[in-house]
């Protein structure tokens, strides 16, 4: 049985931009469905467009529930309690195509010969377009526009063998940044791309196994962190235990966890590669204060993602930290609104300056990144209206100049405000009194390594998996 509880909707359209997502998986726990439900709550920051859970019902069947919206909107907790299941995978999706589509909600459930597979995937493949065209020419019919279905079709073409063999063979043909959890009635498989661009970790709970994009989701369900899935590793878990193997394809270049996970994307209470994200961000803020000090009365951060860096800046600069902006928690992300005017309205809905804090004071405003510039420009306008004196923008990452092809939504180069502008030009455009960025070396240093340890393509254009000319650059 494979149950689709929601109707299909949305336009069939090739996805050209990236997908940020969160994945979660459980094997060998009587509350697998419920745990996955809670795990997805913990990963909600990684995607708010759709959510889905596939639960193993018995040796043959998986049951899928997915829908558009937040985890709280898609699932009724009472339903989840009764699902049982012993194993499950879940997914939250943040599409950046601008057209939300139920077709692309995951997990993607397919039947490969007689076995049901549920795939939950975070990231983007750089060669999905060419693989899809080839598969279509050869007769494959696609139901979705997501890269994940390409993996499913490739696995389907592997004539025979175990699910693990099929998956390995399929993954041998794809390139990009991904973290993938795949459930069949017989096993759970957890994979990271050969560079380890997207994160994935493993934990244990009551004798069972838990996999999650971020360790904060393990904490939420009470699982004990065991380790991260290594770059290029396939972790295979079934009732006889856990085994591990590696994709044949070795990275031609360095390993490369996405540095933007540390800067913006991951939750501050997650640990990545052994480092706590909050502490890394705080260190970025300290370096920013050392490298770009300025006299000011108060330091504020743009809630929530910049608060760690702002506190580090304030501590290092010995300037009082204050809440200069209040964030409305009930307004979602503004980032993906298609028109700039709508994005600006979104920023105003989301933030309100604290007049009593900023009025007649010189303010250092710390944000984690400037992508299109909408947030900064609008916030500076709001702060000026609230009576702020000088406004000094400090960004805890370098100028964002190149699009990401591995799973972070960062638009097209034409929309990236720093793509062809100096810091002074950006400063003038956003209306700040001063603007400084943190260097890529400093960001890497704060994250416990050097630039060669990370994917920093968005800052330096060094694509560790070369894009294959199929993106709207
Ligand atoms: P922008 O307004 O386009 O300059 O975007 C920068 C703001 O959006 C910053 O405040 C970041 O915290 C946030 N941000 C950066 N990257 C992303 C992303 N991939 N998705 C959503 N928000 C982001």
Short mmCIF file of C-alpha atoms and ligand atoms in Angstrom, two decimals:
data_model
loop_
_atom_site.label_atom_id
_atom_site.label_comp_id
_atom_site.label_asym_id
_atom_site.label_seq_id
_atom_site.Cartn_x
_atom_site.Cartn_y
_atom_site.Cartn_z
CA UNK A 1 0.00 0.00 0.00
CA UNK A 2 1.22 3.47 -0.74
CA UNK A 3 -1.10 6.16 0.44
CA UNK A 4 -1.00 9.70 -0.89
CA UNK A 5 -3.18 11.76 1.35
CA UNK A 6 -3.06 15.01 -0.54
CA UNK A 7 -4.07 15.89 -4.04
CA UNK A 8 -1.38 16.86 -6.52
CA UNK A 9 -1.20 20.47 -7.43
CA UNK A 10 1.16 23.04 -8.85
CA UNK A 11 2.87 23.61 -12.13
CA UNK A 12 5.14 21.13 -13.79
CA UNK A 13 8.28 23.09 -14.19
CA UNK A 14 11.94 22.28 -14.25
CA UNK A 15 13.51 23.32 -10.99
CA UNK A 16 16.42 25.58 -11.80
CA UNK A 17 17.35 26.86 -8.40
CA UNK A 18 18.29 25.10 -5.26
CA UNK A 19 16.46 23.30 -2.54
CA UNK A 20 17.25 23.68 1.11
CA UNK A 21 15.77 20.86 3.09
CA UNK A 22 15.94 18.83 6.25
CA UNK A 23 15.89 15.04 6.40
CA UNK A 24 15.25 12.64 9.24
CA UNK A 25 15.15 8.85 9.55
CA UNK A 26 14.52 6.18 12.19
CA UNK A 27 15.14 2.44 12.19
CA UNK A 28 14.23 0.00 14.93
CA UNK A 29 12.07 2.09 17.25
CA UNK A 30 8.39 1.41 18.03
CA UNK A 31 7.56 5.13 17.83
CA UNK A 32 9.38 5.74 14.55
CA UNK A 33 6.54 7.80 13.02
CA UNK A 34 6.10 10.02 16.06
CA UNK A 35 9.86 10.51 16.49
CA UNK A 36 10.12 11.55 12.87
CA UNK A 37 7.30 13.99 13.40
CA UNK A 38 9.20 15.60 16.31
CA UNK A 39 12.46 15.44 14.39
CA UNK A 40 10.92 17.43 11.57
CA UNK A 41 9.78 20.10 14.02
CA UNK A 42 13.42 20.47 15.03
CA UNK A 43 14.44 20.81 11.38
CA UNK A 44 11.66 23.20 10.40
CA UNK A 45 14.17 26.03 9.89
CA UNK A 46 15.58 24.06 6.95
CA UNK A 47 12.33 24.16 5.01
CA UNK A 48 8.84 25.50 5.40
CA UNK A 49 7.19 24.82 2.07
CA UNK A 50 6.21 21.20 2.54
CA UNK A 51 6.64 18.34 4.96
CA UNK A 52 6.28 14.60 4.69
CA UNK A 53 6.78 11.33 6.53
CA UNK A 54 6.90 7.79 5.16
CA UNK A 55 6.45 5.05 7.74
CA UNK A 56 7.22 1.37 7.37
CA UNK A 57 3.95 -0.43 7.97
CA UNK A 58 5.22 -4.03 7.63
CA UNK A 59 7.66 -6.14 5.56
CA UNK A 60 6.01 -4.94 2.36
CA UNK A 61 4.46 -1.58 2.82
CA UNK A 62 5.25 2.03 3.48
CA UNK A 63 2.67 4.65 4.22
CA UNK A 64 3.24 8.24 3.13
CA UNK A 65 1.76 11.42 4.40
CA UNK A 66 2.93 14.70 2.96
CA UNK A 67 1.50 18.11 2.34
CA UNK A 68 2.18 21.76 1.76
CA UNK A 69 3.05 23.94 4.73
CA UNK A 70 4.66 23.64 8.12
CA UNK A 71 5.01 20.40 10.04
CA UNK A 72 2.25 21.60 12.40
CA UNK A 73 -0.06 22.14 9.44
CA UNK A 74 0.60 18.87 7.67
CA UNK A 75 0.39 16.34 10.50
CA UNK A 76 -2.12 15.63 13.19
CA UNK A 77 -0.11 14.31 16.16
CA UNK A 78 -2.89 11.86 17.04
CA UNK A 79 -2.54 10.24 13.61
CA UNK A 80 1.18 9.93 14.09
CA UNK A 81 0.76 8.12 17.41
CA UNK A 82 -1.17 5.35 15.77
CA UNK A 83 1.22 4.86 12.92
CA UNK A 84 3.68 2.71 14.84
CA UNK A 85 5.99 1.45 12.18
CA UNK A 86 9.44 0.73 13.65
CA UNK A 87 11.01 2.75 10.84
CA UNK A 88 10.32 6.03 9.09
CA UNK A 89 11.86 8.83 7.06
CA UNK A 90 10.80 12.45 6.98
CA UNK A 91 11.51 15.60 5.04
CA UNK A 92 10.92 19.33 5.20
CA UNK A 93 11.38 21.23 1.99
CA UNK A 94 12.18 24.81 1.18
CA UNK A 95 11.76 25.22 -2.50
CA UNK A 96 13.33 28.18 -4.14
CA UNK A 97 11.72 27.86 -7.53
CA UNK A 98 9.12 30.43 -6.47
CA UNK A 99 6.32 28.03 -7.29
CA UNK A 100 5.45 25.78 -4.43
CA UNK A 101 4.37 22.44 -5.76
CA UNK A 102 2.86 19.48 -3.98
CA UNK A 103 4.45 17.29 -6.61
CA UNK A 104 7.85 18.00 -5.14
CA UNK A 105 6.90 17.35 -1.53
CA UNK A 106 8.99 14.54 -0.09
CA UNK A 107 9.66 11.79 0.85
CA UNK A 108 9.34 10.60 -2.72
CA UNK A 109 7.74 7.15 -2.70
CA UNK A 110 8.37 4.85 -5.65
CA UNK A 111 8.10 1.15 -6.33
CA UNK A 112 11.29 -0.33 -7.74
CA UNK A 113 10.28 -3.70 -9.09
CA UNK A 114 8.45 -5.11 -6.09
CA UNK A 115 10.04 -2.97 -3.39
CA UNK A 116 8.78 0.35 -2.12
CA UNK A 117 11.35 3.07 -1.54
CA UNK A 118 10.86 6.37 0.25
CA UNK A 119 13.59 8.92 -0.51
CA UNK A 120 14.20 12.11 1.44
CA UNK A 121 16.86 14.35 -0.01
CA UNK A 122 18.57 17.60 0.92
CA UNK A 123 20.71 19.30 -1.67
CA UNK A 124 21.09 19.71 -5.37
CA UNK A 125 22.64 17.72 -8.15
CA UNK A 126 24.65 19.64 -10.71
CA UNK A 127 23.99 17.08 -13.43
CA UNK A 128 20.30 16.39 -12.74
CA UNK A 129 19.19 18.19 -15.90
CA UNK A 130 21.36 16.21 -18.28
CA UNK A 131 20.57 12.93 -16.54
CA UNK A 132 16.87 13.70 -16.68
CA UNK A 133 17.02 14.54 -20.39
CA UNK A 134 18.85 11.29 -21.10
CA UNK A 135 16.38 9.28 -19.04
CA UNK A 136 13.43 10.97 -20.73
CA UNK A 137 14.88 10.27 -24.16
CA UNK A 138 15.14 6.66 -23.12
CA UNK A 139 11.49 6.53 -22.08
CA UNK A 140 11.37 7.48 -18.40
CA UNK A 141 8.31 9.42 -17.36
CA UNK A 142 8.87 11.85 -14.52
CA UNK A 143 6.16 12.77 -12.04
CA UNK A 144 7.99 15.55 -10.26
CA UNK A 145 10.53 18.23 -11.07
CA UNK A 146 12.83 17.35 -8.20
CA UNK A 147 16.34 15.97 -8.50
CA UNK A 148 15.37 13.15 -6.15
CA UNK A 149 13.30 11.48 -8.80
CA UNK A 150 16.36 11.33 -11.04
CA UNK A 151 18.06 9.23 -8.35
CA UNK A 152 14.99 6.97 -8.18
CA UNK A 153 14.95 6.46 -11.95
CA UNK A 154 18.65 5.69 -12.01
CA UNK A 155 18.16 3.12 -9.23
CA UNK A 156 15.23 1.61 -11.11
CA UNK A 157 17.45 1.02 -14.12
CA UNK A 158 19.88 -1.11 -12.20
CA UNK A 159 18.54 -4.44 -13.39
CA UNK A 160 18.96 -6.47 -10.24
CA UNK A 161 20.65 -6.61 -6.87
CA UNK A 162 20.02 -5.35 -3.40
CA UNK A 163 18.57 -1.94 -2.66
CA UNK A 164 22.01 -0.91 -1.45
CA UNK A 165 23.60 -1.97 -4.72
CA UNK A 166 20.96 -0.11 -6.72
CA UNK A 167 21.41 3.02 -4.65
CA UNK A 168 25.19 2.90 -4.87
CA UNK A 169 25.04 2.43 -8.62
CA UNK A 170 22.61 5.31 -9.02
CA UNK A 171 24.67 7.63 -6.83
CA UNK A 172 27.77 6.75 -8.84
CA UNK A 173 26.22 8.70 -11.70
CA UNK A 174 25.20 11.85 -9.91
CA UNK A 175 27.24 14.90 -8.96
CA UNK A 176 26.41 17.59 -6.47
CA UNK A 177 25.85 18.23 -2.81
CA UNK A 178 23.41 15.98 -1.05
CA UNK A 179 22.34 14.22 2.11
CA UNK A 180 19.93 11.41 1.49
CA UNK A 181 17.93 9.02 3.65
CA UNK A 182 16.18 6.14 1.93
CA UNK A 183 13.74 3.77 3.56
CA UNK A 184 12.55 0.43 2.22
CA UNK A 185 10.58 -2.10 4.27
CA UNK A 186 13.92 -3.90 4.82
CA UNK A 187 16.42 -1.16 5.57
CA UNK A 188 17.34 2.46 6.14
CA UNK A 189 20.19 3.93 4.09
CA UNK A 190 21.87 7.25 4.89
CA UNK A 191 24.28 8.86 2.42
CA UNK A 192 26.35 12.02 2.07
CA UNK A 193 27.88 13.23 -1.15
CA UNK A 194 31.60 12.54 -1.62
CA UNK A 195 32.53 16.05 -0.46
CA UNK A 196 30.17 16.09 2.50
CA UNK A 197 28.67 19.38 1.37
CA UNK A 198 25.33 18.85 3.12
CA UNK A 199 25.32 17.65 6.74
CA UNK A 200 23.92 14.38 8.10
CA UNK A 201 24.46 12.74 11.48
CA UNK A 202 23.58 9.53 13.28
CA UNK A 203 22.29 8.82 16.75
CA UNK A 204 20.94 6.01 18.86
CA UNK A 205 17.74 5.81 20.84
CA UNK A 206 16.48 2.82 22.83
CA UNK A 207 18.48 0.41 20.69
CA UNK A 208 17.24 1.94 17.45
CA UNK A 209 18.97 4.29 14.99
CA UNK A 210 18.18 7.89 14.16
CA UNK A 211 19.57 9.96 11.28
CA UNK A 212 19.12 13.72 10.96
CA UNK A 213 20.39 16.67 8.96
CA UNK A 214 21.38 18.37 12.20
CA UNK A 215 22.21 17.20 15.70
CA UNK A 216 19.56 19.50 17.22
CA UNK A 217 16.96 17.04 15.91
CA UNK A 218 18.69 14.18 17.73
CA UNK A 219 18.52 16.23 20.92
CA UNK A 220 14.83 16.88 20.39
CA UNK A 221 13.93 13.20 20.21
CA UNK A 222 16.34 12.29 23.02
CA UNK A 223 18.73 10.34 20.81
CA UNK A 224 22.39 10.12 21.67
CA UNK A 225 24.70 11.53 19.02
CA UNK A 226 26.96 8.79 17.63
CA UNK A 227 28.78 10.43 14.72
CA UNK A 228 28.34 12.21 11.42
CA UNK A 229 27.88 10.26 8.23
CA UNK A 230 31.21 10.74 6.48
CA UNK A 231 31.60 12.30 3.05
CA UNK A 232 30.81 9.66 0.43
CA UNK A 233 29.63 7.15 3.02
CA UNK A 234 26.58 4.92 2.71
CA UNK A 235 25.38 3.82 6.11
CA UNK A 236 23.13 0.79 5.83
CA UNK A 237 20.93 -0.13 8.79
CA UNK A 238 18.65 -3.12 9.09
CA UNK A 239 17.57 -5.58 11.78
CA UNK A 240 20.99 -7.22 11.75
CA UNK A 241 22.75 -3.93 12.55
CA UNK A 242 24.64 -1.14 10.87
CA UNK A 243 27.29 -1.44 8.17
CA UNK A 244 29.09 1.19 6.20
CA UNK A 245 30.63 1.47 2.75
CA UNK A 246 31.86 4.27 0.54
CA UNK A 247 30.79 5.45 -2.87
CA UNK A 248 33.39 4.44 -5.43
CA UNK A 249 33.77 7.99 -6.62
CA UNK A 250 36.39 9.75 -4.52
CA UNK A 251 36.38 13.51 -4.39
CA UNK A 252 38.69 14.94 -6.98
CA UNK A 253 39.37 17.81 -4.63
CA UNK A 254 38.99 18.69 -0.99
CA UNK A 255 36.21 17.73 1.36
CA UNK A 256 33.82 20.57 1.70
CA UNK A 257 31.09 21.06 4.27
CA UNK A 258 29.08 24.08 3.16
CA UNK A 259 30.44 27.02 5.15
CA UNK A 260 27.04 28.67 4.93
CA UNK A 261 25.66 26.00 7.26
CA UNK A 262 27.81 27.59 9.96
CA UNK A 263 27.06 31.15 8.90
CA UNK A 264 23.32 31.05 8.52
CA UNK A 265 21.59 27.84 7.80
CA UNK A 266 22.04 25.45 10.74
CA UNK A 267 20.43 25.96 14.12
CA UNK A 268 22.75 27.44 16.76
CA UNK A 269 22.20 24.46 19.04
CA UNK A 270 23.45 22.03 16.39
CA UNK A 271 27.02 20.78 16.23
CA UNK A 272 28.68 20.39 12.86
CA UNK A 273 31.97 18.55 12.48
CA UNK A 274 32.26 18.61 16.25
CA UNK A 275 31.79 22.36 16.65
CA UNK A 276 28.78 24.08 18.11
CA UNK A 277 27.22 26.43 15.58
CA UNK A 278 26.46 29.17 18.13
CA UNK A 279 30.06 29.19 19.32
CA UNK A 280 31.39 29.32 15.77
CA UNK A 281 29.10 32.26 15.00
CA UNK A 282 30.14 34.00 18.18
CA UNK A 283 33.76 33.62 17.16
CA UNK A 284 32.95 35.09 13.76
CA UNK A 285 31.50 38.09 15.59
CA UNK A 286 34.63 38.44 17.69
CA UNK A 287 36.85 38.39 14.61
CA UNK A 288 34.58 40.95 12.97
CA UNK A 289 35.07 43.26 15.95
CA UNK A 290 38.85 42.78 15.79
CA UNK A 291 39.07 43.31 12.03
CA UNK A 292 36.46 46.05 11.61
CA UNK A 293 36.14 47.96 14.81
CA UNK A 294 34.12 51.16 14.97
CA UNK A 295 33.06 53.48 17.76
CA UNK A 296 29.41 53.02 18.65
CA UNK A 297 26.97 53.16 21.56
CA UNK A 298 25.28 49.87 21.04
CA UNK A 299 25.56 46.56 19.16
CA UNK A 300 22.46 44.77 17.87
CA UNK A 301 21.94 41.65 15.82
CA UNK A 302 19.33 40.84 13.20
CA UNK A 303 17.25 38.15 14.91
CA UNK A 304 17.60 35.23 15.00
CA UNK A 305 20.43 33.99 12.86
CA UNK A 306 22.84 36.85 13.69
CA UNK A 307 22.41 37.02 17.44
CA UNK A 308 25.35 34.75 18.19
CA UNK A 309 27.72 36.79 16.00
CA UNK A 310 26.37 40.05 17.43
CA UNK A 311 27.02 38.88 20.98
CA UNK A 312 30.58 37.94 20.03
CA UNK A 313 31.10 41.35 18.42
CA UNK A 314 29.77 43.20 21.47
CA UNK A 315 31.86 41.14 23.86
CA UNK A 316 35.04 41.68 21.88
CA UNK A 317 34.41 45.37 21.20
CA UNK A 318 33.21 45.99 24.76
CA UNK A 319 30.17 47.83 23.49
CA UNK A 320 26.83 47.09 25.19
CA UNK A 321 24.71 44.52 23.41
CA UNK A 322 21.08 45.54 23.09
CA UNK A 323 17.97 44.26 21.42
CA UNK A 324 17.63 46.87 18.68
CA UNK A 325 15.19 44.90 16.57
CA UNK A 326 12.31 42.70 17.58
CA UNK A 327 11.30 39.90 15.33
CA UNK A 328 7.71 38.81 14.84
CA UNK A 329 7.97 35.04 15.21
CA UNK A 330 4.80 34.38 13.32
CA UNK A 331 6.04 35.76 10.02
CA UNK A 332 7.90 33.27 7.87
CA UNK A 333 10.87 33.86 5.67
CA UNK A 334 10.93 36.85 3.38
CA UNK A 335 13.84 35.67 1.36
CA UNK A 336 12.06 33.93 -1.48
CA UNK A 337 9.37 36.44 -2.36
CA UNK A 338 9.71 36.90 -6.08
CA UNK A 339 9.47 40.72 -6.17
CA UNK A 340 11.74 43.08 -4.30
CA UNK A 341 8.81 45.27 -3.21
CA UNK A 342 7.12 42.25 -1.62
CA UNK A 343 10.37 41.25 0.02
CA UNK A 344 10.70 44.70 1.58
CA UNK A 345 7.18 44.48 2.93
CA UNK A 346 8.05 41.06 4.28
CA UNK A 347 11.08 42.49 6.10
CA UNK A 348 8.89 45.22 7.66
CA UNK A 349 6.35 42.66 8.77
CA UNK A 350 9.10 40.64 10.34
CA UNK A 351 11.16 43.27 12.21
CA UNK A 352 10.39 46.30 14.31
CA UNK A 353 13.12 48.54 15.74
CA UNK A 354 13.16 49.37 19.43
CA UNK A 355 13.05 53.15 19.36
CA UNK A 356 14.15 53.52 22.99
CA UNK A 357 17.27 51.50 22.26
CA UNK A 358 18.39 53.08 19.00
CA UNK A 359 17.19 56.68 19.15
CA UNK A 360 20.06 59.19 18.94
CA UNK A 361 22.57 56.39 19.29
CA UNK A 362 25.25 55.14 17.03
CA UNK A 363 24.41 51.51 16.25
CA UNK A 364 26.49 48.57 15.03
CA UNK A 365 24.05 46.23 13.34
CA UNK A 366 25.43 42.72 12.82
CA UNK A 367 23.89 40.43 10.22
CA UNK A 368 25.15 37.07 9.03
CA UNK A 369 24.96 37.81 5.32
CA UNK A 370 23.88 40.21 2.63
CA UNK A 371 22.50 38.38 -0.36
CA UNK A 372 20.23 40.63 -2.38
CA UNK A 373 20.53 43.48 0.09
CA UNK A 374 16.81 43.78 0.75
CA UNK A 375 16.98 42.97 4.45
CA UNK A 376 19.81 45.34 5.26
CA UNK A 377 18.46 48.20 3.18
CA UNK A 378 15.00 47.92 4.70
CA UNK A 379 16.30 47.54 8.26
CA UNK A 380 18.51 50.60 7.89
CA UNK A 381 15.45 52.58 6.73
CA UNK A 382 13.47 51.35 9.75
CA UNK A 383 16.29 52.18 12.15
CA UNK A 384 16.66 55.69 10.72
CA UNK A 385 12.92 56.26 11.05
CA UNK A 386 13.25 55.15 14.67
CA UNK A 387 15.83 57.89 15.19
CA UNK A 388 19.11 55.94 15.08
CA UNK A 389 22.21 58.07 14.57
CA UNK A 390 25.04 56.40 12.71
CA UNK A 391 24.39 52.87 11.48
CA UNK A 392 27.41 50.64 10.97
CA UNK A 393 26.69 47.33 9.27
CA UNK A 394 28.96 44.41 10.14
CA UNK A 395 28.46 41.19 8.23
CA UNK A 396 29.83 37.96 9.69
CA UNK A 397 30.59 36.51 6.24
CA UNK A 398 32.29 37.70 3.04
CA UNK A 399 30.48 39.38 0.12
CA UNK A 400 28.09 36.84 -1.36
CA UNK A 401 29.10 36.87 -5.01
CA UNK A 402 28.37 33.55 -6.64
CA UNK A 403 25.25 31.37 -6.77
CA UNK A 404 25.17 28.06 -4.94
CA UNK A 405 24.45 24.91 -6.93
CA UNK A 406 24.46 22.52 -4.02
CA UNK A 407 21.33 23.25 -2.10
CA UNK A 408 21.25 26.78 -0.69
CA UNK A 409 18.92 29.31 -2.22
CA UNK A 410 21.03 32.19 -3.30
CA UNK A 411 19.43 33.37 -6.44
CA UNK A 412 21.03 34.30 -9.72
CA UNK A 413 24.23 36.34 -9.97
CA UNK A 414 22.30 39.37 -11.26
CA UNK A 415 20.37 39.52 -8.00
CA UNK A 416 23.37 39.21 -5.72
CA UNK A 417 24.09 42.75 -4.59
CA UNK A 418 27.82 42.08 -4.09
CA UNK A 419 28.31 40.16 -7.34
CA UNK A 420 29.81 43.16 -9.10
CA UNK A 421 29.91 45.86 -6.45
CA UNK A 422 32.59 46.93 -4.01
CA UNK A 423 31.80 47.16 -0.30
CA UNK A 424 31.58 50.95 -0.61
CA UNK A 425 29.08 50.68 -3.45
CA UNK A 426 26.98 48.23 -1.45
CA UNK A 427 27.23 50.53 1.59
CA UNK A 428 25.85 53.42 -0.47
CA UNK A 429 23.08 51.30 -1.94
CA UNK A 430 21.86 50.08 1.42
CA UNK A 431 22.29 53.50 3.03
CA UNK A 432 24.70 52.56 5.82
CA UNK A 433 27.32 54.84 7.35
CA UNK A 434 29.85 52.04 7.11
CA UNK A 435 29.88 48.42 5.97
CA UNK A 436 32.43 45.70 6.65
CA UNK A 437 32.46 42.01 5.87
CA UNK A 438 34.37 39.17 7.49
CA UNK A 439 37.02 37.57 5.30
CA UNK A 440 36.60 33.99 4.12
CA UNK A 441 39.80 33.02 5.97
CA UNK A 442 38.38 34.33 9.22
CA UNK A 443 35.07 32.51 8.68
CA UNK A 444 36.93 29.25 8.08
CA UNK A 445 39.18 29.93 11.08
CA UNK A 446 36.12 30.44 13.29
CA UNK A 447 34.79 27.13 11.98
CA UNK A 448 37.95 25.40 13.10
CA UNK A 449 39.77 24.95 9.82
CA UNK A 450 40.99 26.77 6.79
CA UNK A 451 39.28 27.58 3.53
CA UNK A 452 40.34 24.29 1.95
CA UNK A 453 38.22 22.41 4.49
CA UNK A 454 34.93 23.90 3.31
CA UNK A 455 32.82 24.63 0.30
CA UNK A 456 33.15 28.40 -0.03
CA UNK A 457 31.91 28.65 -3.62
CA UNK A 458 29.38 31.38 -2.81
CA UNK A 459 32.21 33.66 -1.71
CA UNK A 460 35.05 32.77 -4.05
CA UNK A 461 33.46 30.99 -7.02
CA UNK A 462 35.60 27.90 -6.36
CA UNK A 463 33.02 25.24 -7.15
CA UNK A 464 34.23 21.97 -5.69
CA UNK A 465 31.80 20.09 -7.92
CA UNK A 466 31.92 21.96 -11.23
CA UNK A 467 28.46 23.16 -12.36
CA UNK A 468 27.53 21.57 -15.65
CA UNK A 469 26.00 24.48 -17.50
CA UNK A 470 22.44 23.49 -16.81
CA UNK A 471 21.66 26.17 -14.26
CA UNK A 472 20.23 29.59 -14.88
CA UNK A 473 23.39 31.37 -14.00
P1 LIG B 1 18.92 39.61 1.53
O1 LIG B 1 17.80 40.35 2.15
O2 LIG B 1 18.54 39.05 0.18
O3 LIG B 1 20.21 40.38 1.49
O4 LIG B 1 19.18 38.32 2.41
C1 LIG B 1 20.01 38.38 3.54
C2 LIG B 1 19.20 38.05 4.76
O5 LIG B 1 18.52 36.81 4.58
C3 LIG B 1 20.08 37.90 5.98
O6 LIG B 1 19.43 38.55 7.05
C4 LIG B 1 20.19 36.41 6.22
O7 LIG B 1 20.07 36.10 7.59
C5 LIG B 1 19.04 35.81 5.44
N1 LIG B 1 19.49 34.73 4.55
C6 LIG B 1 20.69 34.50 4.03
N2 LIG B 1 20.69 33.40 3.26
C7 LIG B 1 19.45 32.92 3.28
C8 LIG B 1 18.81 31.80 2.68
N3 LIG B 1 19.49 30.97 1.92
N4 LIG B 1 17.49 31.64 2.91
C9 LIG B 1 16.82 32.50 3.68
N5 LIG B 1 17.36 33.58 4.28
C10 LIG B 1 18.66 33.79 4.08
#
